[in-house]
Structure formats: C-alpha cells, structure tokens
Amino acid sequence: MASGLSGEAIRIFLLCTVWFTVSSTNNVITKRLLNKFPHPVTVAFVQVFSTALFMGPTLVLWRVPKNSAIPKTTFYKFIVPLSFGKALAAVSAYVSIWKVPVSYAHTVKATMPIFTVVLSRLILGQKQTPLVYFSLAPIVLGVMVSTATELSFDIVGLMSALLATLTFAVQNIFTKKMMRELHISHLRLLSILARIATVILLPIWALYDLRKILTYSDLSEENILWLLVVITINGFLNFVQNMVAFTVLSLITPLSYSVATASKRILVISVSLFMLRNPVTIYNFLGMLMAIFGVFIYNKAKYDANRAAHHLPMHNKDTKLPTPSLTNGHLNHINSHVHDRRPHYHHI
C-alpha cells in the first residue's frame, strides 16, 4: 500500500516536472514567435491541430482502450461546449501573450480561484468557508498592484488573459466531470476535444488570419523556413503540455491540480522574466508574488474546508448510524459509496 502510494507520488512528481519544464519553454518560444509573427489565431489553430494530429498515433502506440459510444445528449451538451471552450481558451491565451508580457499574463491567470469560487456557487450551489473567501483578497490585491504598475499594460491583453482564465476554470470543472461520468480515458477525451476544436477554429482562422498571412510582405524564404520550424516545435510542445496536463488532472484531485498549476505559474513567470528580460518594477514584482501567495492560501483554505466537511459527520452526535436491520449487501453498498466519496490527496 505504502509502496504503491509512493510509486504514484513519484510518477506525479515526474509528470509535473515535465509539465512545468515544457510549459515554461513553450511560453518563451510562443512570445518570441508572436513578436515576429503577430498572428495569435494562427498560433492557436496550429497548436490545437497539432494536439489532434499527434494524439492519433499516441493512442495507437500506447494502446489506449477505446471508449464506449458517447450519448448524443452528452456529446452536444458537454463535449461540443468543452471543445468550443478549448478553442476560445487557446485564442484568448495567445492574444494575451501577444499583447502583454508572459509574466503579467500568468499573474492575471492567478485569478482562477476567484472564477472557481464564483462558478461553484452559481453552477453547483457550493458555499465556501470565510477563510476561503478571505484568501481571495490577496489574489485580487496582487493582480491590481501588478496591473497598476505594469509598464507594458494593454487592455486587450488584460481582457484576453481574464477570458482565458475563466474558460480554463470552466474546462477544469467539466473535464473532470466528463472523465468520471463517461469512464473515458483522459487521452481519448483530449483527442476528441482537440479534433472538434480544430474544426471550430478552421473557418475562423481562414477568414481572419489566412488573408493577412497571404499578403504579409515581410515573409521572405528565410522567414518562412524559420516560421515553419518554430511553429512546428511550438505545436509539438503544446501537444506534450496538453497530454501531460490531462494526465496529471486524471491522477489527482482538482484541489491538488490547482496547487500544481500555481506552482507551474511561478516557474513560468520566473523563466520568462529571466529569458525575455521584460522590464518590471519592484511593485510589479511584489504584486505578482502577492497574487501567487494568495493562490497558495486559497488552496490551503480549500484543503482545510474539504477535510473538515469530510470529518464533520463523524463527530456529530445527532447523526444517526445505519440500523443493523440492513442486509449485508445493502450495507456493503453504502460503505463502498461512502468510501468512493472520500477525498484523496497526493503530494506533488
């Protein structure tokens, strides 16, 4: 049992290491690509298409079992909207990286817990503890300070980063829901979402960016070769990043995943500041630290709230225990149901 848990923890740690490294590298490459090739819709389309393209051979080589047929109601109610969200998140994320520094874009994305709390209240009707609500304050304050002192501030970049964050928050909630309810492999689900997102983005890219690219006068033969090499590497890294992120999401709880995402964001901000050397003020840097610190406070508050909610019925004197008159089969069903609902946390 202990060795199994330890092996799983090591696996998650290695996956997170690959995820963090690829994500940091890909963000730097994407920023440099967009500086010379200012077409974020094209970059988003190539990256979504790359994921759909590379996932096919991966599923075959890894012998990922095929999923059962997805009901039409579920397909149109959840899968298609998730695919649209994937396309929207890709475009808005690259517009934000194009318009503002990578460090600022990821600082704004640290507001994801705020969207998660609001969406959980509106969609799931979940109420949070006062400490959880209090933990959102440093996130808001940190992003406000970082925004007010950002030397390269751009309103389009800010709104795009917020839109990407909102979309990612919705995706995380419903992707986990689909994997659990459809009993589908996370890689199969990623492949389906990427293929549909590619179909959604294709006409948008053709109408919006293709016309501009065909009349782009600065594309010499050398520039075309450089562009093809860089955008291919960028697409492959995005495929690896998506695959590893979906794998991590399938192995751990949403809470642990949010901790991993916050840790990744710190590394992306640090690497981008070092590699891209975008100008920052001391107040801008402190605002980034405050926002990320608020995310960790939020994660800790959510962990404590979830653990308290789990243990509360055990200490409630008014709670009635099941009567012994239940049959063994029924009692075992109840016990297994309670066991399945018990939260599991992994060390990352």
Short mmCIF file of C-alpha atoms in Angstrom, two decimals:
data_model
loop_
_atom_site.label_atom_id
_atom_site.label_comp_id
_atom_site.label_asym_id
_atom_site.label_seq_id
_atom_site.Cartn_x
_atom_site.Cartn_y
_atom_site.Cartn_z
CA MET A 1 0.00 0.00 0.00
CA ALA A 2 2.71 2.45 1.05
CA SER A 3 4.98 1.46 -1.82
CA GLY A 4 2.08 1.85 -4.26
CA LEU A 5 1.31 5.31 -2.93
CA SER A 6 4.98 6.22 -3.07
CA GLY A 7 5.25 5.00 -6.65
CA GLU A 8 2.21 7.03 -7.65
CA ALA A 9 3.61 10.12 -5.90
CA ILE A 10 6.90 9.73 -7.79
CA ARG A 11 5.01 9.36 -11.05
CA ILE A 12 3.01 12.53 -10.39
CA PHE A 13 6.17 14.40 -9.40
CA LEU A 14 7.93 13.40 -12.64
CA LEU A 15 4.89 14.31 -14.71
CA CYS A 16 4.69 17.71 -13.04
CA THR A 17 8.40 18.26 -13.68
CA VAL A 18 7.91 17.57 -17.39
CA TRP A 19 4.76 19.71 -17.42
CA PHE A 20 6.46 22.69 -15.75
CA THR A 21 9.56 22.49 -17.96
CA VAL A 22 7.65 22.16 -21.24
CA SER A 23 5.18 24.90 -20.26
CA SER A 24 7.94 27.38 -19.35
CA THR A 25 9.87 26.66 -22.55
CA ASN A 26 6.75 26.84 -24.69
CA ASN A 27 5.68 30.20 -23.24
CA VAL A 28 9.07 31.74 -24.04
CA ILE A 29 9.00 30.32 -27.58
CA THR A 30 5.41 31.48 -28.09
CA LYS A 31 6.23 35.04 -27.00
CA ARG A 32 9.20 35.26 -29.34
CA LEU A 33 7.14 33.75 -32.15
CA LEU A 34 4.30 36.24 -31.69
CA ASN A 35 6.75 39.17 -31.55
CA LYS A 36 7.94 38.31 -35.08
CA PHE A 37 4.70 36.75 -36.34
CA PRO A 38 1.76 38.67 -34.77
CA HIS A 39 -1.00 36.21 -35.62
CA PRO A 40 -2.27 34.62 -32.38
CA VAL A 41 -5.22 32.92 -34.11
CA THR A 42 -2.79 31.06 -36.39
CA VAL A 43 -0.64 30.00 -33.43
CA ALA A 44 -3.75 28.81 -31.56
CA PHE A 45 -5.01 26.90 -34.61
CA VAL A 46 -1.65 25.20 -35.22
CA GLN A 47 -1.35 24.18 -31.57
CA VAL A 48 -4.88 22.74 -31.38
CA PHE A 49 -4.36 20.99 -34.73
CA SER A 50 -1.00 19.60 -33.55
CA THR A 51 -2.66 18.09 -30.48
CA ALA A 52 -5.33 16.45 -32.65
CA LEU A 53 -2.70 15.23 -35.13
CA PHE A 54 -0.24 13.76 -32.62
CA MET A 55 -2.88 12.22 -30.38
CA GLY A 56 -3.91 9.68 -33.05
CA PRO A 57 -0.55 7.82 -33.19
CA THR A 58 -0.13 8.22 -29.43
CA LEU A 59 -3.41 6.43 -28.71
CA VAL A 60 -2.37 3.57 -31.00
CA LEU A 61 1.20 3.23 -29.70
CA TRP A 62 0.10 3.37 -26.06
CA ARG A 63 -2.81 1.01 -26.76
CA VAL A 64 -5.29 3.28 -25.03
CA PRO A 65 -8.60 1.37 -24.82
CA LYS A 66 -11.44 2.68 -26.91
CA ASN A 67 -14.30 4.30 -25.08
CA SER A 68 -17.91 3.30 -25.42
CA ALA A 69 -20.17 5.42 -27.60
CA ILE A 70 -20.88 8.82 -26.09
CA PRO A 71 -24.64 9.54 -25.84
CA LYS A 72 -25.77 12.24 -28.24
CA THR A 73 -27.25 14.36 -25.46
CA THR A 74 -23.95 14.28 -23.56
CA PHE A 75 -21.98 14.94 -26.74
CA TYR A 76 -23.91 18.10 -27.66
CA LYS A 77 -24.47 19.26 -24.09
CA PHE A 78 -20.90 18.84 -22.78
CA ILE A 79 -18.35 17.66 -25.36
CA VAL A 80 -19.08 20.28 -28.01
CA PRO A 81 -19.16 23.20 -25.50
CA LEU A 82 -15.90 21.90 -23.96
CA SER A 83 -14.34 21.83 -27.43
CA PHE A 84 -15.54 25.37 -28.11
CA GLY A 85 -14.08 26.37 -24.75
CA LYS A 86 -10.76 24.77 -25.69
CA ALA A 87 -10.68 26.78 -28.93
CA LEU A 88 -11.68 30.01 -27.18
CA ALA A 89 -9.14 29.47 -24.39
CA ALA A 90 -6.35 28.87 -26.91
CA VAL A 91 -7.08 32.02 -28.91
CA SER A 92 -7.56 34.29 -25.87
CA ALA A 93 -4.44 32.89 -24.16
CA TYR A 94 -2.23 33.66 -27.17
CA VAL A 95 -3.78 37.07 -27.70
CA SER A 96 -2.85 37.90 -24.08
CA ILE A 97 0.73 36.61 -24.52
CA TRP A 98 0.99 38.63 -27.74
CA LYS A 99 -0.26 41.86 -26.17
CA VAL A 100 1.35 41.76 -22.71
CA PRO A 101 4.46 40.16 -21.13
CA VAL A 102 4.24 36.47 -20.26
CA SER A 103 4.83 37.26 -16.57
CA TYR A 104 1.87 39.65 -16.45
CA ALA A 105 -0.42 37.31 -18.42
CA HIS A 106 0.25 34.50 -15.93
CA THR A 107 -0.20 36.86 -12.98
CA VAL A 108 -3.69 37.66 -14.29
CA LYS A 109 -4.33 33.92 -14.72
CA ALA A 110 -3.66 33.53 -11.00
CA THR A 111 -7.23 34.83 -10.55
CA MET A 112 -8.55 31.37 -11.47
CA PRO A 113 -9.59 30.60 -7.83
CA ILE A 114 -11.90 33.62 -7.95
CA PHE A 115 -13.67 32.25 -11.02
CA THR A 116 -13.74 28.78 -9.46
CA VAL A 117 -15.46 30.06 -6.31
CA VAL A 118 -18.00 32.10 -8.27
CA LEU A 119 -18.74 29.29 -10.73
CA SER A 120 -19.05 26.73 -7.94
CA ARG A 121 -21.60 28.98 -6.24
CA LEU A 122 -23.58 29.69 -9.42
CA ILE A 123 -23.44 26.25 -11.06
CA LEU A 124 -23.08 23.82 -8.17
CA GLY A 125 -24.57 25.93 -5.37
CA GLN A 126 -21.50 25.39 -3.20
CA LYS A 127 -20.79 27.78 -0.34
CA GLN A 128 -17.26 28.34 0.93
CA THR A 129 -15.85 28.99 4.37
CA PRO A 130 -15.00 32.57 5.44
CA LEU A 131 -11.28 31.70 5.21
CA VAL A 132 -11.68 30.69 1.56
CA TYR A 133 -13.37 33.99 0.75
CA PHE A 134 -10.69 35.85 2.73
CA SER A 135 -7.93 34.10 0.75
CA LEU A 136 -9.23 35.72 -2.46
CA ALA A 137 -8.31 39.19 -1.16
CA PRO A 138 -4.52 38.93 -1.70
CA ILE A 139 -5.13 37.50 -5.18
CA VAL A 140 -7.29 40.47 -6.17
CA LEU A 141 -4.93 42.96 -4.50
CA GLY A 142 -1.85 41.37 -6.07
CA VAL A 143 -3.31 41.47 -9.58
CA MET A 144 -4.45 45.08 -9.05
CA VAL A 145 -0.96 46.15 -7.91
CA SER A 146 0.67 44.27 -10.75
CA THR A 147 -1.74 45.82 -13.26
CA ALA A 148 -1.32 49.37 -11.93
CA THR A 149 2.48 49.11 -12.12
CA GLU A 150 2.73 47.11 -15.37
CA LEU A 151 4.91 49.08 -17.78
CA SER A 152 3.54 47.27 -20.85
CA PHE A 153 -0.14 47.36 -19.86
CA ASP A 154 -2.67 46.70 -22.61
CA ILE A 155 -6.42 46.48 -22.05
CA VAL A 156 -6.88 43.86 -24.80
CA GLY A 157 -4.15 41.74 -23.23
CA LEU A 158 -5.77 42.05 -19.79
CA MET A 159 -9.26 41.13 -21.01
CA SER A 160 -7.88 38.22 -23.07
CA ALA A 161 -6.00 36.84 -20.07
CA LEU A 162 -9.15 37.10 -17.93
CA LEU A 163 -11.25 35.39 -20.62
CA ALA A 164 -8.69 32.59 -20.94
CA THR A 165 -8.67 32.14 -17.16
CA LEU A 166 -12.47 31.97 -16.98
CA THR A 167 -12.59 29.44 -19.82
CA PHE A 168 -9.88 27.27 -18.27
CA ALA A 169 -11.73 27.28 -14.94
CA VAL A 170 -14.94 26.06 -16.59
CA GLN A 171 -12.99 23.46 -18.57
CA ASN A 172 -11.29 22.05 -15.49
CA ILE A 173 -14.60 21.55 -13.70
CA PHE A 174 -16.45 19.89 -16.58
CA THR A 175 -13.48 17.91 -17.95
CA LYS A 176 -13.11 16.14 -14.61
CA LYS A 177 -16.88 15.59 -14.61
CA MET A 178 -16.81 14.01 -18.09
CA MET A 179 -13.90 11.69 -17.27
CA ARG A 180 -15.73 10.47 -14.19
CA GLU A 181 -19.21 10.08 -15.69
CA LEU A 182 -18.25 8.66 -19.10
CA HIS A 183 -15.45 6.44 -17.74
CA ILE A 184 -13.36 7.70 -20.63
CA SER A 185 -9.57 7.81 -20.83
CA HIS A 186 -8.20 11.32 -20.35
CA LEU A 187 -6.18 10.94 -23.57
CA ARG A 188 -9.25 9.85 -25.54
CA LEU A 189 -11.16 12.86 -24.23
CA LEU A 190 -8.25 15.19 -25.10
CA SER A 191 -8.17 13.76 -28.63
CA ILE A 192 -11.91 14.28 -29.10
CA LEU A 193 -11.81 17.85 -27.79
CA ALA A 194 -8.77 18.73 -29.93
CA ARG A 195 -10.34 17.38 -33.13
CA ILE A 196 -13.61 19.26 -32.61
CA ALA A 197 -11.73 22.42 -31.57
CA THR A 198 -9.70 22.20 -34.79
CA VAL A 199 -12.90 22.06 -36.85
CA ILE A 200 -14.26 25.06 -34.93
CA LEU A 201 -11.09 27.12 -35.41
CA LEU A 202 -10.51 26.27 -39.09
CA PRO A 203 -13.09 28.67 -40.63
CA ILE A 204 -12.21 31.38 -38.10
CA TRP A 205 -8.52 31.09 -38.98
CA ALA A 206 -9.24 31.03 -42.73
CA LEU A 207 -11.43 34.15 -42.58
CA TYR A 208 -9.38 36.15 -40.10
CA ASP A 209 -5.68 35.24 -40.33
CA LEU A 210 -5.11 33.43 -43.63
CA ARG A 211 -5.95 36.50 -45.68
CA LYS A 212 -3.46 38.57 -43.69
CA ILE A 213 -0.73 35.96 -43.96
CA LEU A 214 -1.09 35.71 -47.75
CA THR A 215 -0.50 39.45 -48.04
CA TYR A 216 2.22 39.57 -45.37
CA SER A 217 5.09 41.28 -47.25
CA ASP A 218 7.86 40.55 -44.72
CA LEU A 219 7.76 36.78 -45.22
CA SER A 220 10.92 36.01 -47.16
CA GLU A 221 12.08 32.44 -47.82
CA GLU A 222 14.30 32.58 -44.72
CA ASN A 223 11.44 33.90 -42.62
CA ILE A 224 9.09 31.22 -43.93
CA LEU A 225 11.60 28.47 -43.07
CA TRP A 226 12.15 29.94 -39.60
CA LEU A 227 8.41 30.25 -39.07
CA LEU A 228 7.70 26.66 -40.10
CA VAL A 229 10.41 25.26 -37.81
CA VAL A 230 9.44 27.36 -34.79
CA ILE A 231 5.69 26.88 -35.17
CA THR A 232 6.16 23.11 -35.58
CA ILE A 233 8.26 22.93 -32.39
CA ASN A 234 5.72 25.15 -30.66
CA GLY A 235 2.86 22.90 -31.73
CA PHE A 236 4.62 19.73 -30.59
CA LEU A 237 5.49 21.24 -27.19
CA ASN A 238 1.88 22.30 -26.79
CA PHE A 239 0.79 18.72 -27.56
CA VAL A 240 3.14 17.38 -24.88
CA GLN A 241 1.97 20.03 -22.42
CA ASN A 242 -1.71 19.20 -23.03
CA MET A 243 -1.13 15.46 -22.76
CA VAL A 244 0.84 15.72 -19.51
CA ALA A 245 -1.61 18.25 -18.00
CA PHE A 246 -4.59 15.98 -18.78
CA THR A 247 -2.70 13.02 -17.31
CA VAL A 248 -1.99 14.93 -14.10
CA LEU A 249 -5.63 16.07 -13.92
CA SER A 250 -6.78 12.45 -14.23
CA LEU A 251 -4.50 11.30 -11.38
CA ILE A 252 -5.11 13.94 -8.71
CA THR A 253 -7.95 15.93 -7.21
CA PRO A 254 -8.95 19.35 -8.61
CA LEU A 255 -7.51 20.89 -5.43
CA SER A 256 -4.10 19.28 -5.92
CA TYR A 257 -4.26 20.20 -9.59
CA SER A 258 -4.79 23.85 -8.69
CA VAL A 259 -1.73 23.71 -6.40
CA ALA A 260 0.30 22.24 -9.26
CA THR A 261 -0.98 24.93 -11.62
CA ALA A 262 0.01 27.68 -9.17
CA SER A 263 3.48 26.18 -8.81
CA LYS A 264 3.83 25.97 -12.58
CA ARG A 265 2.78 29.60 -12.89
CA ILE A 266 5.57 30.70 -10.54
CA LEU A 267 8.14 28.89 -12.68
CA VAL A 268 6.72 30.30 -15.93
CA ILE A 269 6.84 33.84 -14.54
CA SER A 270 10.40 33.38 -13.26
CA VAL A 271 11.69 31.83 -16.50
CA SER A 272 10.00 34.47 -18.66
CA LEU A 273 11.47 37.30 -16.58
CA PHE A 274 14.92 35.78 -16.90
CA MET A 275 14.79 34.76 -20.58
CA LEU A 276 12.72 37.58 -22.09
CA ARG A 277 14.01 40.29 -19.74
CA ASN A 278 10.83 42.35 -19.91
CA PRO A 279 11.04 45.44 -17.67
CA VAL A 280 9.40 45.15 -14.24
CA THR A 281 9.24 47.46 -11.26
CA ILE A 282 9.66 46.35 -7.66
CA TYR A 283 5.94 46.99 -7.07
CA ASN A 284 5.03 44.99 -10.16
CA PHE A 285 7.13 42.09 -8.87
CA LEU A 286 5.59 42.34 -5.39
CA GLY A 287 2.13 42.31 -6.95
CA MET A 288 2.98 39.06 -8.76
CA LEU A 289 4.25 37.49 -5.53
CA MET A 290 1.16 38.62 -3.62
CA ALA A 291 -1.20 37.11 -6.21
CA ILE A 292 0.63 33.77 -6.25
CA PHE A 293 0.84 33.75 -2.45
CA GLY A 294 -2.92 34.31 -2.33
CA VAL A 295 -3.41 31.26 -4.56
CA PHE A 296 -1.50 29.09 -2.09
CA ILE A 297 -3.55 30.49 0.82
CA TYR A 298 -6.71 29.69 -1.15
CA ASN A 299 -5.56 26.11 -1.79
CA LYS A 300 -4.74 25.60 1.89
CA ALA A 301 -8.11 27.03 2.94
CA LYS A 302 -9.93 24.75 0.48
CA TYR A 303 -7.99 21.74 1.74
CA ASP A 304 -8.91 22.51 5.36
CA ALA A 305 -12.55 23.13 4.43
CA ASN A 306 -12.81 19.86 2.50
CA ARG A 307 -11.18 17.86 5.29
CA ALA A 308 -13.45 19.45 7.91
CA ALA A 309 -16.52 18.69 5.80
CA HIS A 310 -15.40 15.08 5.48
CA HIS A 311 -14.81 14.56 9.21
CA LEU A 312 -17.78 16.58 10.46
CA PRO A 313 -20.41 13.80 10.25
CA MET A 314 -18.13 11.50 12.26
CA HIS A 315 -18.19 13.90 15.22
CA ASN A 316 -21.82 14.95 15.00
CA LYS A 317 -23.62 13.42 17.97
CA ASP A 318 -27.00 13.89 16.31
CA THR A 319 -26.04 11.81 13.31
CA LYS A 320 -27.90 8.50 13.29
CA LEU A 321 -25.94 5.41 12.42
CA PRO A 322 -27.39 2.91 9.94
CA THR A 323 -29.59 0.36 11.62
CA PRO A 324 -28.35 -3.25 11.83
CA SER A 325 -31.51 -4.40 10.05
CA LEU A 326 -29.92 -3.61 6.72
CA THR A 327 -28.76 -6.58 4.71
CA ASN A 328 -25.06 -7.17 4.32
CA GLY A 329 -25.24 -6.42 0.60
CA HIS A 330 -27.02 -3.13 1.17
CA LEU A 331 -24.61 -2.24 3.97
CA ASN A 332 -21.60 -3.03 1.80
CA HIS A 333 -23.08 -0.84 -0.94
CA ILE A 334 -23.39 2.07 1.48
CA ASN A 335 -19.85 1.55 2.77
CA SER A 336 -18.42 1.43 -0.74
CA HIS A 337 -20.39 4.55 -1.66
CA VAL A 338 -19.01 6.42 1.34
CA HIS A 339 -15.52 5.18 0.52
CA ASP A 340 -15.79 6.43 -3.07
CA ARG A 341 -16.72 9.91 -1.88
CA ARG A 342 -13.75 10.18 0.44
CA PRO A 343 -11.36 12.82 -0.89
CA HIS A 344 -7.87 11.70 -1.82
CA TYR A 345 -4.88 13.98 -1.80
CA HIS A 346 -1.48 13.41 -3.32
CA HIS A 347 1.83 15.03 -2.59
CA ILE A 348 3.16 16.88 -5.61
#
